[in-house]
PDB file of C-alpha atoms in Angstrom:
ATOM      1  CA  UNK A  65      28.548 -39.685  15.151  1.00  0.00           C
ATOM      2  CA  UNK A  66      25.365 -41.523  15.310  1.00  0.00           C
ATOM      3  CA  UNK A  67      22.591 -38.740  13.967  1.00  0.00           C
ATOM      4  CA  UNK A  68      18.923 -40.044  15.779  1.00  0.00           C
ATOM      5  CA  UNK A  69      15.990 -39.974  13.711  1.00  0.00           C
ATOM      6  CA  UNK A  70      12.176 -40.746  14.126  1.00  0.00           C
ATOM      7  CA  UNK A  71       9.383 -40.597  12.123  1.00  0.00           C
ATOM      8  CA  UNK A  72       6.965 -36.733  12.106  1.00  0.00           C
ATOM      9  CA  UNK A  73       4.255 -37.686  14.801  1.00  0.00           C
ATOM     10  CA  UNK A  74       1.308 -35.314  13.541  1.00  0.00           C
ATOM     11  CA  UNK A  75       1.253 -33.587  17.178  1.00  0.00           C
ATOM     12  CA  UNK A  76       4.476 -32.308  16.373  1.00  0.00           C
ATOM     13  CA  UNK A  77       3.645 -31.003  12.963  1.00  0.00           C
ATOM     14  CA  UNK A  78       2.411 -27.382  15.100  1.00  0.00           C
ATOM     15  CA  UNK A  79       6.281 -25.642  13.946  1.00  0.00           C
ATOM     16  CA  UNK A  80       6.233 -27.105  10.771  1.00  0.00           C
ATOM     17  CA  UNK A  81       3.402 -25.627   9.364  1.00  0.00           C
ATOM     18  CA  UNK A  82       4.290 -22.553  11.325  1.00  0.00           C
ATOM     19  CA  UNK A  83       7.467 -22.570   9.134  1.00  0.00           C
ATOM     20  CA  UNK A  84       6.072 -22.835   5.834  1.00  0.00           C
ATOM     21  CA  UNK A  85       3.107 -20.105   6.827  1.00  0.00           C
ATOM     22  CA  UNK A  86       6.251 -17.318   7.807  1.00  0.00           C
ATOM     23  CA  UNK A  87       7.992 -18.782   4.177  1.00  0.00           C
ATOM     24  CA  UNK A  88       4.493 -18.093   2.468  1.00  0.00           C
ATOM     25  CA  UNK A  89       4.388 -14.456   4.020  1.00  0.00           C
ATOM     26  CA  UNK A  90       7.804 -14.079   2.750  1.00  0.00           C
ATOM     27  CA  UNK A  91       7.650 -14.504  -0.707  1.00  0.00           C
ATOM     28  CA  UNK A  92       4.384 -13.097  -1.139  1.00  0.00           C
ATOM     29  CA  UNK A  93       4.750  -9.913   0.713  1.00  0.00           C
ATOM     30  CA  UNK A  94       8.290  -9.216  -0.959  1.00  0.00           C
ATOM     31  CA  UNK A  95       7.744 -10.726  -4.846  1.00  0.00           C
ATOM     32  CA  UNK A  96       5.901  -7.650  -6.241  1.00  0.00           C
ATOM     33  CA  UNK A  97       7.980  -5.156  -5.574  1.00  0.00           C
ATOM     34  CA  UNK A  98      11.406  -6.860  -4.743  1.00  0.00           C
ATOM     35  CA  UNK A  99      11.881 -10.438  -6.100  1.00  0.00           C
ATOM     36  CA  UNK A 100      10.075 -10.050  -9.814  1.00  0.00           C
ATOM     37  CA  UNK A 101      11.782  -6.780 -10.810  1.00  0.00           C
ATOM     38  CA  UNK A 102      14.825  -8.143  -9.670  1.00  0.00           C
ATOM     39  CA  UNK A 103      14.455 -11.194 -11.442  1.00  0.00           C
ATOM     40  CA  UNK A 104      13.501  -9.311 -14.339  1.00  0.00           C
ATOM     41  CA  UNK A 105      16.314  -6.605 -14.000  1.00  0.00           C
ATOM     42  CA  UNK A 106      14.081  -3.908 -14.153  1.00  0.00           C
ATOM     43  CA  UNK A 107      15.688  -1.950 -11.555  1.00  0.00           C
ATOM     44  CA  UNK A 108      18.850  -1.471  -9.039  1.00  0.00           C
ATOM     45  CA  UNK A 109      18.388  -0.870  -5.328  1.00  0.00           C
ATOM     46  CA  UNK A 110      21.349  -0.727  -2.782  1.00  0.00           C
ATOM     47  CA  UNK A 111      23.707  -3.595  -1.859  1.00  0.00           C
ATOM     48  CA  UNK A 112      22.675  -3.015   2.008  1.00  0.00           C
ATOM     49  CA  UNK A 113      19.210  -4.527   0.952  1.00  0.00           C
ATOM     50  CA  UNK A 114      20.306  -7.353  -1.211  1.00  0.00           C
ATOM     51  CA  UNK A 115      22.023  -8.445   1.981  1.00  0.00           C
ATOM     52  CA  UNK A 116      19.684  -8.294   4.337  1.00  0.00           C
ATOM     53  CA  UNK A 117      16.819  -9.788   2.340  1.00  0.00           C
ATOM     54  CA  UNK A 118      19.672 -12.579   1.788  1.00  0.00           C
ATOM     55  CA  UNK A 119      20.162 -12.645   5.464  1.00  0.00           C
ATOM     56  CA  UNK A 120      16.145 -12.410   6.293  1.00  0.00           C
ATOM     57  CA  UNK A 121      15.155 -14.401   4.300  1.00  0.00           C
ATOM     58  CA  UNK A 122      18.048 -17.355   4.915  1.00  0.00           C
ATOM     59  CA  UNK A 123      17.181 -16.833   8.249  1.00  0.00           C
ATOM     60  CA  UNK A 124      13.254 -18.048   7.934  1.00  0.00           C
ATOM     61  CA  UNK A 125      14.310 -20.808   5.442  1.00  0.00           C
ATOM     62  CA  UNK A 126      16.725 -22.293   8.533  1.00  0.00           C
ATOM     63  CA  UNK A 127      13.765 -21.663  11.035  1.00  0.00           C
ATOM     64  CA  UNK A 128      11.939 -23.836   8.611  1.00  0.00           C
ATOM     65  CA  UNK A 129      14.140 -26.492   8.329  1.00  0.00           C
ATOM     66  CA  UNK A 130      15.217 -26.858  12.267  1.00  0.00           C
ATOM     67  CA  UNK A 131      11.474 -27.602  12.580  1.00  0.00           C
ATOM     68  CA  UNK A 132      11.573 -30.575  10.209  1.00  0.00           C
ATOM     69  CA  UNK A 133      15.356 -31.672  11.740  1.00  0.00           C
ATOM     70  CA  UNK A 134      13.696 -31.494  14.907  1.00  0.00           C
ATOM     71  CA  UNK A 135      10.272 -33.287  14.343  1.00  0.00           C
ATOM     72  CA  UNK A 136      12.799 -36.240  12.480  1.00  0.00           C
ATOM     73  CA  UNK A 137      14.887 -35.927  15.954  1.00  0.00           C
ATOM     74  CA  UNK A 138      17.742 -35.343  13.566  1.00  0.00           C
ATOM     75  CA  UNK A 139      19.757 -33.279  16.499  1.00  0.00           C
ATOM     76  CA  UNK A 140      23.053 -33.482  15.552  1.00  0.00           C
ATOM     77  CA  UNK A 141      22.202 -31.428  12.683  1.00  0.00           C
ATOM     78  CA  UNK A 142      20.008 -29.378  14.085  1.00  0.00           C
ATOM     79  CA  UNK A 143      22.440 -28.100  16.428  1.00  0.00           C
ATOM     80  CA  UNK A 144      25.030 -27.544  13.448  1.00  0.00           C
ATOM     81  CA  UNK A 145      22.160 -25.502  11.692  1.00  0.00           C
ATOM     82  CA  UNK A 146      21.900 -23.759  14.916  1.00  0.00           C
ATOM     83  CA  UNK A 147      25.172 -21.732  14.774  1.00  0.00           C
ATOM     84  CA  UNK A 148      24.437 -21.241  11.420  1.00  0.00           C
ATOM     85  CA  UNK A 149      21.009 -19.656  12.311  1.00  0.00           C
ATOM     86  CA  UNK A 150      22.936 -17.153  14.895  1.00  0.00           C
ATOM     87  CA  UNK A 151      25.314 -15.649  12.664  1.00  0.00           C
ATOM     88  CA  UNK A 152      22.386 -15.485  10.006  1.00  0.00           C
ATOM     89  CA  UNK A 153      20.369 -13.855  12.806  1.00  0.00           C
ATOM     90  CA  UNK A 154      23.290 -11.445  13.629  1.00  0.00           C
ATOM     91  CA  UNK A 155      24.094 -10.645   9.570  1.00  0.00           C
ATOM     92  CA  UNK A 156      19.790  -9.386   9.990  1.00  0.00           C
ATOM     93  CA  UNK A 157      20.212  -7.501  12.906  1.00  0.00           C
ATOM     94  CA  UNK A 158      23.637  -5.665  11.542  1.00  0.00           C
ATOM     95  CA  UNK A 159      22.291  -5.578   7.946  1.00  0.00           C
ATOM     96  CA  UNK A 160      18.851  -4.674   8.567  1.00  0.00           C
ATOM     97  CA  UNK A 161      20.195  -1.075  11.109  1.00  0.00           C
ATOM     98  CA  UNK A 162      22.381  -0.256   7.681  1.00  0.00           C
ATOM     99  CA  UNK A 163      18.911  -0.632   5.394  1.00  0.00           C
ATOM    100  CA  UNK A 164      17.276   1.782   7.930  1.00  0.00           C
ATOM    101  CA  UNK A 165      19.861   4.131   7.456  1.00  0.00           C
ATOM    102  CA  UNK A 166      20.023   4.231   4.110  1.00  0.00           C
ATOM    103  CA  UNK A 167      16.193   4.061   3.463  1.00  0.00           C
ATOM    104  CA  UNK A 168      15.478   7.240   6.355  1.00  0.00           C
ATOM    105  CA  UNK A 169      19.123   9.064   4.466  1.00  0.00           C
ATOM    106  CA  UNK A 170      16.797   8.631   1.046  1.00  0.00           C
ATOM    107  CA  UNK A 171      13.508   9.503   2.600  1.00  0.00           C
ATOM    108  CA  UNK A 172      14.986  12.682   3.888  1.00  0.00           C
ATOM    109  CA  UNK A 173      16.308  13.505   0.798  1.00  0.00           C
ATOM    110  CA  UNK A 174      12.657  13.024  -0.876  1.00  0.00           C
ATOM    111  CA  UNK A 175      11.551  15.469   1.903  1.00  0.00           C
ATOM    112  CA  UNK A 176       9.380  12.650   3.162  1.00  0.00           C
ATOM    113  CA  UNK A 177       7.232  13.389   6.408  1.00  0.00           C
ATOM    114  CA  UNK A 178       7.924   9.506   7.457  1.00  0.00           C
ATOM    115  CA  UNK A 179      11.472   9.426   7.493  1.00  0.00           C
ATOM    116  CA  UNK A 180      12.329   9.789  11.150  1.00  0.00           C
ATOM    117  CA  UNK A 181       9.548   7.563  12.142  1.00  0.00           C
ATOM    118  CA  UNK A 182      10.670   4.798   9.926  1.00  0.00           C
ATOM    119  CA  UNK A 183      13.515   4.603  11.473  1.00  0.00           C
ATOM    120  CA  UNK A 184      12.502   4.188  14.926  1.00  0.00           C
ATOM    121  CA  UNK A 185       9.681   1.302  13.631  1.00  0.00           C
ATOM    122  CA  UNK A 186      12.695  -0.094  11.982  1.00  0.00           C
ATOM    123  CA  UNK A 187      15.405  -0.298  15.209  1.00  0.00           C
ATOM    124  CA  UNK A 188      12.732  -1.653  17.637  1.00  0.00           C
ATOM    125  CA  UNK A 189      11.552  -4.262  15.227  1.00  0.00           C
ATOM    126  CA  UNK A 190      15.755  -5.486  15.192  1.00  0.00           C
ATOM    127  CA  UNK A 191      15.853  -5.058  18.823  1.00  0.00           C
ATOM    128  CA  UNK A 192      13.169  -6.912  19.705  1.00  0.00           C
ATOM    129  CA  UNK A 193      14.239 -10.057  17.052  1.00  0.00           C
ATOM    130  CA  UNK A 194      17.512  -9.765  18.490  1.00  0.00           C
ATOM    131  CA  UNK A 195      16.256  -9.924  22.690  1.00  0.00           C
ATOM    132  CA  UNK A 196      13.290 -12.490  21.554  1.00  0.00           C
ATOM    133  CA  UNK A 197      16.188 -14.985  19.288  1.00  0.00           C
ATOM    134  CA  UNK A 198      18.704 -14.657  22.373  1.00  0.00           C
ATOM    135  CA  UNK A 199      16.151 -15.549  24.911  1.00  0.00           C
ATOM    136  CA  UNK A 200      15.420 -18.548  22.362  1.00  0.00           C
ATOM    137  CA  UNK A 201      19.024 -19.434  22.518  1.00  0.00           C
ATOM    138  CA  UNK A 202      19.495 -19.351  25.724  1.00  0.00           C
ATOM    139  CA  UNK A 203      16.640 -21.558  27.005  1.00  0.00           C
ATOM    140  CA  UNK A 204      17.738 -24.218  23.991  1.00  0.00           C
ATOM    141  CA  UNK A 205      17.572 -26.915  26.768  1.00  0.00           C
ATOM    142  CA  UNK A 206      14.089 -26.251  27.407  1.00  0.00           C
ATOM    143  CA  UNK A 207      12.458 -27.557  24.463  1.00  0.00           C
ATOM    144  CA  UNK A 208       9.326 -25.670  24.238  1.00  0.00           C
ATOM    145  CA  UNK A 209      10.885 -22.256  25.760  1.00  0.00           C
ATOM    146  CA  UNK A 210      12.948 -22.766  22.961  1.00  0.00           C
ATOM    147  CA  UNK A 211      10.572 -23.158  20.576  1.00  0.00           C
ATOM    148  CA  UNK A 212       8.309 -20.776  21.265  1.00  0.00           C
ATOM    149  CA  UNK A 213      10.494 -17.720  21.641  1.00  0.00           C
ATOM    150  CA  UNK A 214      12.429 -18.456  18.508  1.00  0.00           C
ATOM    151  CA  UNK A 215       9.036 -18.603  16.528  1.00  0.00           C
ATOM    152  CA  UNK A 216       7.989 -15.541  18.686  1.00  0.00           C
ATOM    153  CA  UNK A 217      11.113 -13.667  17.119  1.00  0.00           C
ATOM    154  CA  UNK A 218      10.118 -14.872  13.741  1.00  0.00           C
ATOM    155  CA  UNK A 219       6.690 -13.277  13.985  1.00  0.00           C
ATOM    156  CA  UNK A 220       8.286  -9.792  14.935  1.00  0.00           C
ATOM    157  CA  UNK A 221      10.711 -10.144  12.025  1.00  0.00           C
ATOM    158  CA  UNK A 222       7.863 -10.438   9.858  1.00  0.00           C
ATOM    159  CA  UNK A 223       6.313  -6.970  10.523  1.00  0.00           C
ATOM    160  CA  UNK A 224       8.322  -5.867   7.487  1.00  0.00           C
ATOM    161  CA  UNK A 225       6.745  -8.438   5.379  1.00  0.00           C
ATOM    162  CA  UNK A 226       3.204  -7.939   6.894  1.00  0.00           C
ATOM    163  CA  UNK A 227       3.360  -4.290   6.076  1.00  0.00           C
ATOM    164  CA  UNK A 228       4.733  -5.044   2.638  1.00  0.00           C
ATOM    165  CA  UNK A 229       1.499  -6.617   2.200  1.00  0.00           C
ATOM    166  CA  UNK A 230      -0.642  -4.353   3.918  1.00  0.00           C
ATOM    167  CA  UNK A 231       0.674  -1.393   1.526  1.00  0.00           C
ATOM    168  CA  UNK A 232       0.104  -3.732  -1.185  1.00  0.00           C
ATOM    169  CA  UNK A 233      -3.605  -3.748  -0.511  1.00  0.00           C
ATOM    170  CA  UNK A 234      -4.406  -0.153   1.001  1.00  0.00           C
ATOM    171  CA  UNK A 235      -1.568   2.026  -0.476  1.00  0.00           C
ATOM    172  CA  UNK A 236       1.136   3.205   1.442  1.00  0.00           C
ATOM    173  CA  UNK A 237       1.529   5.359   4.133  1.00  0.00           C
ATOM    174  CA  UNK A 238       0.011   5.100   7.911  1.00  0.00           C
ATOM    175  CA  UNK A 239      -2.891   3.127   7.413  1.00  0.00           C
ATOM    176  CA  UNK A 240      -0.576   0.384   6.259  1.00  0.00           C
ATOM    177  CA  UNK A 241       1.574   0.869   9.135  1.00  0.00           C
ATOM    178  CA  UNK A 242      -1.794   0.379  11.277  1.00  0.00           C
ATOM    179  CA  UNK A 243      -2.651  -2.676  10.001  1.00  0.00           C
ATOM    180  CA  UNK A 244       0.864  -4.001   9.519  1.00  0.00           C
ATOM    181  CA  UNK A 245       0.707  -3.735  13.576  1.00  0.00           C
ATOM    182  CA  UNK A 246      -2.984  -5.462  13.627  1.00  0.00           C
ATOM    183  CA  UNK A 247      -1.626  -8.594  11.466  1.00  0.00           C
ATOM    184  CA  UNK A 248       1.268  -8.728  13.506  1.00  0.00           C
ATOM    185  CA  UNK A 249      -0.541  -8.328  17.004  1.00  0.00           C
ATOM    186  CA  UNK A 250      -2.872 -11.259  15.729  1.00  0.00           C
ATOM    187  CA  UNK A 251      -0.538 -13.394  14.723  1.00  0.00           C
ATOM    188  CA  UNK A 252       1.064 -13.269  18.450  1.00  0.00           C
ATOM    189  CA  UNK A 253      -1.789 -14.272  19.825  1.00  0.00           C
ATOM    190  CA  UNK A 254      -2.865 -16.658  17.259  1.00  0.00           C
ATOM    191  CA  UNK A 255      -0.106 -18.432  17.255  1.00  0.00           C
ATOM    192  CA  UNK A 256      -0.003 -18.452  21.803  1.00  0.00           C
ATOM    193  CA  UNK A 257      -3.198 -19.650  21.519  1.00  0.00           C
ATOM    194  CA  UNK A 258      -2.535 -22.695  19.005  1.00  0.00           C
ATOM    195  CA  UNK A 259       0.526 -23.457  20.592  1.00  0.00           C
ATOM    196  CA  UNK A 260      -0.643 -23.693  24.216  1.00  0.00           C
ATOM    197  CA  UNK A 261      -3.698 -25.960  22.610  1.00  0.00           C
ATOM    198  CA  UNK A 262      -0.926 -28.098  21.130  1.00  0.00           C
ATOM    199  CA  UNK A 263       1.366 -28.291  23.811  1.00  0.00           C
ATOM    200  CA  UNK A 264      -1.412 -28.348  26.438  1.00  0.00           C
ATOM    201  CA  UNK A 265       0.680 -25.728  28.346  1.00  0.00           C
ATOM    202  CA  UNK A 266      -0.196 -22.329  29.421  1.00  0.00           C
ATOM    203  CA  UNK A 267       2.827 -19.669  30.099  1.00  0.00           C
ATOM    204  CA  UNK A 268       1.615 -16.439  32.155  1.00  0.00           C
ATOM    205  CA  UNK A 269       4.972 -15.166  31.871  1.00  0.00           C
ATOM    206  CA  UNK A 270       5.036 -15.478  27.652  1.00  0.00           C
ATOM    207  CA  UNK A 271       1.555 -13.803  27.841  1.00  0.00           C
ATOM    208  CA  UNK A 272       2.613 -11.063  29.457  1.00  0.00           C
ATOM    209  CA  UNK A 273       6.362 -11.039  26.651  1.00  0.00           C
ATOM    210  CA  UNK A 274       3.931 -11.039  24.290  1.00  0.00           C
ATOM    211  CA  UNK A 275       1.353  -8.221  25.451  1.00  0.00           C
ATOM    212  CA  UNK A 276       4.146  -6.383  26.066  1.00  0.00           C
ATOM    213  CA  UNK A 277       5.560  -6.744  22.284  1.00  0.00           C
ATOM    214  CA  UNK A 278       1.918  -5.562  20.753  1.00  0.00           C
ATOM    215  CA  UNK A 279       1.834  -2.565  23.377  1.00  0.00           C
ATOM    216  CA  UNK A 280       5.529  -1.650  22.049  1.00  0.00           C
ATOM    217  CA  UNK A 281       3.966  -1.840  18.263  1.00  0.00           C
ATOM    218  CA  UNK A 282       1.251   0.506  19.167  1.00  0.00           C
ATOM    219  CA  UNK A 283       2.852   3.353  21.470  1.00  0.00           C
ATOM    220  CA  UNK A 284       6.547   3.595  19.134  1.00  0.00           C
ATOM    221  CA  UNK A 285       4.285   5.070  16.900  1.00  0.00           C
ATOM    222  CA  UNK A 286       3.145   8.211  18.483  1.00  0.00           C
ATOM    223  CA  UNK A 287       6.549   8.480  20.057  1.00  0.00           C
ATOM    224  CA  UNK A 288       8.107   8.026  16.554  1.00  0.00           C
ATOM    225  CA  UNK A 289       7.009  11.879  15.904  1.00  0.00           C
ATOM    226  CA  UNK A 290       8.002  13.188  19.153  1.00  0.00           C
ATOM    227  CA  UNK A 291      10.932  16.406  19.345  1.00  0.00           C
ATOM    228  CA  UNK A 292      12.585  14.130  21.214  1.00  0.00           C
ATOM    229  CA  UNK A 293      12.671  10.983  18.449  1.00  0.00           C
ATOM    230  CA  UNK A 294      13.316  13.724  15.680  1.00  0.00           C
ATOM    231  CA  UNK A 295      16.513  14.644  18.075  1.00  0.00           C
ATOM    232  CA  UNK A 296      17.660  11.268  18.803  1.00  0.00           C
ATOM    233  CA  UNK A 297      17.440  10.568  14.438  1.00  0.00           C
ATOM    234  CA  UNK A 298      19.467  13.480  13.603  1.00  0.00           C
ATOM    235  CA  UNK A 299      22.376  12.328  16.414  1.00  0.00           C
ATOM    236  CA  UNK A 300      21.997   8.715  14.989  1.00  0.00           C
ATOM    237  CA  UNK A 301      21.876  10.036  11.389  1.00  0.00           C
ATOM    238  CA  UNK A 302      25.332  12.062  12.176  1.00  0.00           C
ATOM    239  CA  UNK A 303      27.239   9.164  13.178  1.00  0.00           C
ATOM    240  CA  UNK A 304      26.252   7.143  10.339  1.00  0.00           C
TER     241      UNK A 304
END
């Protein structure tokens, strides 16, 4: 097959950088206390979290590279990659409910007053990836649709990492959980802002996807200590 290539123009460099910004927030929000000790074998964590850092993380580098492939109008390959990127994006989704378990089972075990609420923070981030990446899918014959849905899904997955670095900074605990949902909220509209400037296209209805995602951030928090939430863990916590 005959794969179609063209040089980067620089108005199409917009996901590129995008790319290497989430790969940036990546390694530095997870090298202190994941990537260096590891590397240095200073300490053993569960198997669930090896694989979905593995899966995560896989999944941004792919993001990354389908915005080169696509910029080079290399699409053969970056419709390969694509199928790749699902099952990657399915092995997060799968991998990353199995970490929440296990880190809420621990938590509980420590006695700590977070537990149940981490696990609620946890499922809605997955949930909202997963609806986000599937609308991205789905409007893959809509170029910028596509785009901009699959890098909105990429912005939610990196609440993790942004509160990772938020703890780093001002300890753990719920003030990094607040600003974990400030860097996250302003990357949203950061990034609809410098998108629709480099597209020169407004979307009403993305505005409102998107409002909707940093109202979501902000109210599963006092829900996340509700009777009802602490009801809804223990059933979850049964089965599992």
């Amino acid at each position: 097959r005959k794969v179609v290539r063209q040089k980067v123009s620089k108005k199409n460099r917009f996901y590129i950088i995008c790319g290497i910004s989430f790969l940036v927030i990546v390694a530095i929000a997870f090298a202190p206390k994941y990537r260096i000790p590891l590397f240095r074998g200073e300490f053993d964590i569960p198997i669930d979290i090896h694989w979905h850092a593995f899966f995560a993380t896989s999944w941004i580098i792919i993001y990354c590279v389908q915005t080169i492939l696509i910029n080079h109008r290399n699409i053969n390959l970056h419709k390969n990659l694509g199928f790749l990127s699902i099952l990657f994006a399915l092995g997060v989704i799968v991998s990353g409910f199995y970490v929440s378990i296990g880190l809420v089972e621990r938590a509980l075990l420590a006695n700590s007053a977070g537990a149940k609420p981490l696990l609620l923070v946890n499922l809605l981030d997955l949930t909202m990836f997963g609806i986000l990446y599937a609308i991205g899918i789905q409007n893959r014959k809509n170029g910028i649709e596509h785009k901009r849905f699959i890098t909105i899904s990429a912005i939610v997955l990196l609440n993790a990492a942004l509160f990772r670095i938020g703890r780093f900074f001002i300890g753990p605990g719920f003030p990094a959980v607040l600003l974990a949902i400030v860097l996250t909220s302003g990357m949203l509209i950061l990034f609809m802002k410098l998108e629709e400037k480099h597209s020169q296209k407004s979307n009403k209805r993305l505005w409102k996807i998107v409002l909707s995602i940093i109202v979501v951030h902000i109210i599963r928090i006092p829900l996340a200590i509700t009777p009802i939430w602490s009801d809804i863990t223990d059933l979850i916590m049964n089965e599992f």
